[in-house]
Amino acid sequence: MILVISGCGEQPILSSIDNSKITHQLEVKQVLKLPEQKPSLPEQEPSEDGLVTVNNPTSIEVLLNKQRKLPDGYVPEDLVVPNVPFYFDEYLPKKQMRQEAATALEQLFYASNEQAGLNLVAASGYRSYATQKQIYENNVKTKGEAHANQFSAKPGTSEHQSGLAMDVTTADVGFSLVQSFKETEEGTWLAEHAHEYGFIIRYLEGKSDITGYAYEPWHCRYVGTEMATEIYEQGVTLEEFFGFTPNVS
């Protein structure tokens, strides 16, 4: 059957998939033990474009948003393809994540299937600056700047470029990236357990005035188990966790 995939700033992609072939043949791996991490946000000066260029782009704690961008030309050096199901078969760069995040994603997917019998499916991970630029500009052209700014990051400010984010979905929503994903069994499980594997739901419901983006229950950001657990237990955004007060007007 033919499905349309959209969301998180990407344009619809046509793909055919046999859901019966999705399997979770993943190895049980030891849960990552990360060094103790403390909330910290390095002091930085705005660039010529008015955005702060982060000086810790390789840190799993890096904060990226509409005010904070990656250095020009940044590409993660440890991108790999996690061993999880994707909604498409062919190799595309968006299958990639940084090694640590990819290993954690494998553990998360394995646990969801082994513990709850669920079938999470990966949709979109790493995006280059050029790809994000194309996505953003196309969204502005087709949907208007206001809509684009709600769902699509400007190039250089996207968490996908960091290699620490992965959008996930499930068959119950036609493998789309839609807010109704939260109502599926996979979406509910993810919201309640992602932190146990180092991920947070980055763009929370009712927090768009802080994050600058609409609610995205599908967007998982890796920050490590300790920080993810603290953020989950406090019910806050990454901005609030760091005490960052953004201007998203």
Coordinates of C-alpha atoms in Angstrom, one line a residue:
M1 CA 0.0 0.0 0.0
I2 CA 1.1 3.6 -0.6
L3 CA 1.5 5.9 2.5
V4 CA 2.2 9.5 2.8
I5 CA 4.8 10.6 5.5
S6 CA 5.0 14.2 6.7
G7 CA 5.8 16.2 9.8
C8 CA 8.6 17.8 11.7
G9 CA 9.2 20.2 8.9
E10 CA 9.7 17.5 6.2
Q11 CA 7.6 17.3 3.0
P12 CA 5.4 14.3 2.3
I13 CA 7.4 11.2 1.1
L14 CA 5.7 8.4 -0.8
S15 CA 6.7 5.0 0.5
S16 CA 5.4 1.4 0.3
I17 CA 5.7 -0.8 3.4
D18 CA 4.5 -4.2 4.5
N19 CA 3.8 -3.7 8.2
S20 CA 3.9 -7.5 8.7
K21 CA 7.6 -7.4 7.8
I22 CA 8.5 -5.0 10.6
T23 CA 10.5 -6.9 13.1
H24 CA 12.6 -6.0 16.2
Q25 CA 15.5 -8.4 15.9
L26 CA 17.7 -6.3 18.3
E27 CA 20.3 -7.5 20.7
V28 CA 19.9 -6.8 24.4
K29 CA 22.5 -4.3 25.2
Q30 CA 23.7 -3.0 28.6
V31 CA 22.1 0.3 29.5
L32 CA 24.5 3.2 29.1
K33 CA 26.1 4.4 32.2
L34 CA 26.9 8.1 31.7
P35 CA 29.1 10.3 33.9
E36 CA 27.3 12.6 36.3
Q37 CA 26.0 15.6 34.5
K38 CA 25.0 19.0 35.9
P39 CA 22.9 21.7 34.3
S40 CA 25.1 24.3 32.7
L41 CA 24.7 26.7 29.8
P42 CA 28.0 28.3 28.6
E43 CA 28.0 32.1 28.2
Q44 CA 28.1 33.2 24.6
E45 CA 27.7 36.3 22.5
P46 CA 25.2 36.7 19.7
S47 CA 26.5 36.3 16.1
E48 CA 25.9 38.9 13.4
D49 CA 22.6 37.3 12.6
G50 CA 21.4 37.9 16.2
L51 CA 21.7 34.2 17.1
V52 CA 24.1 32.7 19.6
T53 CA 26.5 30.2 18.1
V54 CA 26.9 27.4 20.7
N55 CA 30.4 26.6 21.8
N56 CA 29.6 23.0 22.9
P57 CA 28.1 21.5 19.7
T58 CA 29.4 18.0 20.4
S59 CA 27.9 17.9 23.9
I60 CA 24.8 15.7 24.4
E61 CA 23.6 18.6 26.5
V62 CA 23.7 21.2 23.8
L63 CA 20.7 23.5 23.7
L64 CA 19.5 24.4 20.2
N65 CA 16.5 26.5 19.5
K66 CA 15.4 29.7 17.7
Q67 CA 18.0 31.7 19.5
R68 CA 20.9 29.2 19.5
K69 CA 22.5 27.6 16.5
L70 CA 25.3 25.2 15.6
P71 CA 28.6 26.5 14.2
D72 CA 28.7 27.0 10.4
G73 CA 29.6 23.8 8.6
Y74 CA 29.1 21.6 11.7
V75 CA 28.7 17.9 10.9
P76 CA 28.8 15.2 13.7
E77 CA 31.8 12.9 13.3
D78 CA 30.3 9.7 14.7
L79 CA 27.1 9.3 12.7
V80 CA 25.8 5.7 12.4
V81 CA 22.6 4.0 11.5
P82 CA 20.8 2.5 14.5
N83 CA 19.5 -1.1 14.2
V84 CA 15.8 -0.2 14.4
P85 CA 12.9 -0.4 12.0
F86 CA 12.4 2.5 9.6
Y87 CA 9.3 3.2 7.5
F88 CA 11.5 3.1 4.3
D89 CA 14.0 0.5 3.2
E90 CA 16.5 2.5 1.2
Y91 CA 19.5 4.2 2.8
L92 CA 19.0 7.9 3.4
P93 CA 21.2 10.2 5.5
K94 CA 18.2 10.8 7.8
K95 CA 18.6 7.2 9.1
Q96 CA 21.7 8.3 11.0
M97 CA 22.3 9.4 14.6
R98 CA 25.3 10.0 16.7
Q99 CA 26.7 6.7 18.0
E100 CA 25.7 7.2 21.7
A101 CA 22.2 8.3 20.7
A102 CA 21.8 5.4 18.2
T103 CA 22.7 2.8 20.8
A104 CA 20.2 4.3 23.2
L105 CA 17.5 4.3 20.5
E106 CA 18.1 0.6 19.9
Q107 CA 17.6 0.0 23.6
L108 CA 14.4 2.1 23.7
F109 CA 12.9 0.3 20.7
Y110 CA 13.9 -3.1 22.0
A111 CA 12.3 -2.4 25.4
S112 CA 9.0 -1.1 23.8
N113 CA 8.7 -4.3 21.9
E114 CA 9.9 -6.7 24.6
Q115 CA 8.1 -5.2 27.5
A116 CA 4.9 -3.9 25.9
G117 CA 4.7 -5.7 22.5
L118 CA 4.7 -2.4 20.7
N119 CA 6.1 -1.5 17.2
L120 CA 7.8 1.9 17.1
V121 CA 9.2 2.9 13.7
A122 CA 11.9 5.5 13.1
A123 CA 11.2 8.2 10.6
S124 CA 13.9 11.0 10.5
G125 CA 17.2 11.5 12.3
Y126 CA 20.2 13.5 11.1
R127 CA 19.7 16.3 8.6
S128 CA 22.5 18.4 7.1
Y129 CA 22.4 22.2 7.1
A130 CA 21.6 22.1 3.4
T131 CA 18.8 19.7 3.8
Q132 CA 17.2 21.7 6.6
K133 CA 17.6 24.9 4.5
Q134 CA 15.7 23.2 1.7
I135 CA 13.0 22.0 4.0
Y136 CA 12.5 25.3 5.7
E137 CA 12.5 27.4 2.5
N138 CA 10.0 25.0 0.9
N139 CA 7.7 25.2 3.9
V140 CA 7.8 29.0 3.8
K141 CA 7.0 28.9 0.1
T142 CA 4.1 26.4 0.3
K143 CA 2.6 27.1 3.8
G144 CA 3.8 30.6 4.7
E145 CA 6.5 31.8 7.1
A146 CA 4.2 31.7 10.2
H147 CA 3.3 28.1 9.7
A148 CA 6.9 27.1 8.8
N149 CA 8.2 28.7 12.0
Q150 CA 5.8 26.6 14.1
F151 CA 7.0 23.2 12.8
S152 CA 10.3 23.7 11.0
A153 CA 13.6 25.0 12.3
K154 CA 15.7 27.5 10.4
P155 CA 18.9 26.0 9.0
G156 CA 21.6 25.8 11.7
T157 CA 19.1 25.7 14.6
S158 CA 17.7 22.2 14.1
E159 CA 18.3 19.5 16.6
H160 CA 18.3 17.1 13.7
Q161 CA 21.6 18.6 12.5
S162 CA 23.2 17.7 15.9
G163 CA 22.6 14.0 15.3
L164 CA 20.9 13.7 18.7
A165 CA 17.2 13.7 17.5
M166 CA 15.0 11.1 15.9
D167 CA 11.4 11.4 14.9
V168 CA 9.4 8.2 15.6
T169 CA 6.0 6.9 14.5
T170 CA 3.8 3.8 14.2
A171 CA 1.5 2.0 11.8
D172 CA -1.6 3.2 13.7
V173 CA -1.1 6.7 12.3
G174 CA 0.0 5.5 8.9
F175 CA 3.7 6.1 9.7
S176 CA 3.0 9.9 9.7
L177 CA 4.3 12.5 12.1
V178 CA 1.1 13.8 13.6
Q179 CA 0.0 15.0 17.0
S180 CA -2.5 12.1 17.2
F181 CA 0.6 9.9 17.7
K182 CA 0.3 10.7 21.4
E183 CA -3.0 8.8 21.5
T184 CA -1.5 5.5 20.2
E185 CA -0.1 2.9 22.5
E186 CA 3.3 3.6 21.2
G187 CA 3.0 7.3 21.8
T188 CA 1.7 6.8 25.3
W189 CA 4.6 4.4 26.1
L190 CA 7.2 6.7 24.6
A191 CA 6.0 9.7 26.7
E192 CA 6.2 7.6 29.9
H193 CA 9.4 5.7 29.3
A194 CA 11.7 7.6 26.9
H195 CA 13.6 9.1 29.7
E196 CA 14.7 5.7 31.0
Y197 CA 16.8 5.4 27.8
G198 CA 18.1 9.0 27.8
F199 CA 15.5 10.7 25.6
I200 CA 13.0 13.5 26.2
I201 CA 10.0 14.6 24.2
R202 CA 11.6 17.8 23.2
Y203 CA 8.6 19.9 22.2
L204 CA 6.0 19.4 24.9
E205 CA 2.3 20.2 24.7
G206 CA 1.4 23.6 26.1
K207 CA 5.0 24.8 26.0
S208 CA 5.2 26.4 22.6
D209 CA 5.6 29.8 24.2
I210 CA 8.9 28.5 25.6
T211 CA 10.2 26.1 22.9
G212 CA 8.9 28.2 20.0
Y213 CA 7.5 25.1 18.3
A214 CA 4.1 23.4 18.2
Y215 CA 3.7 20.1 20.2
E216 CA 5.6 17.2 18.6
P217 CA 5.0 14.0 20.5
W218 CA 7.2 12.2 17.9
H219 CA 10.4 14.2 18.3
C220 CA 12.8 12.4 20.6
R221 CA 16.0 14.2 21.7
Y222 CA 18.8 12.4 23.4
V223 CA 20.4 14.1 26.5
G224 CA 21.5 11.0 28.5
T225 CA 19.5 9.1 31.2
E226 CA 20.3 11.3 34.2
M227 CA 19.3 14.5 32.6
A228 CA 16.3 13.0 30.8
T229 CA 15.0 11.6 34.1
E230 CA 15.4 14.9 35.8
I231 CA 13.6 16.7 33.0
Y232 CA 10.8 14.1 32.9
E233 CA 10.3 14.2 36.7
Q234 CA 10.2 18.0 36.7
G235 CA 7.8 18.1 33.7
V236 CA 9.9 20.9 32.1
T237 CA 11.4 21.7 28.7
L238 CA 15.1 21.7 28.0
E239 CA 15.0 25.6 28.1
E240 CA 13.4 25.6 31.6
F241 CA 15.8 22.9 32.8
F242 CA 18.7 25.2 31.9
G243 CA 17.0 28.4 33.2
F244 CA 17.0 29.8 29.6
T245 CA 14.3 32.4 28.9
P246 CA 13.7 32.5 25.2
N247 CA 12.2 35.3 23.1
V248 CA 9.8 33.5 20.8
S249 CA 7.4 36.3 20.0

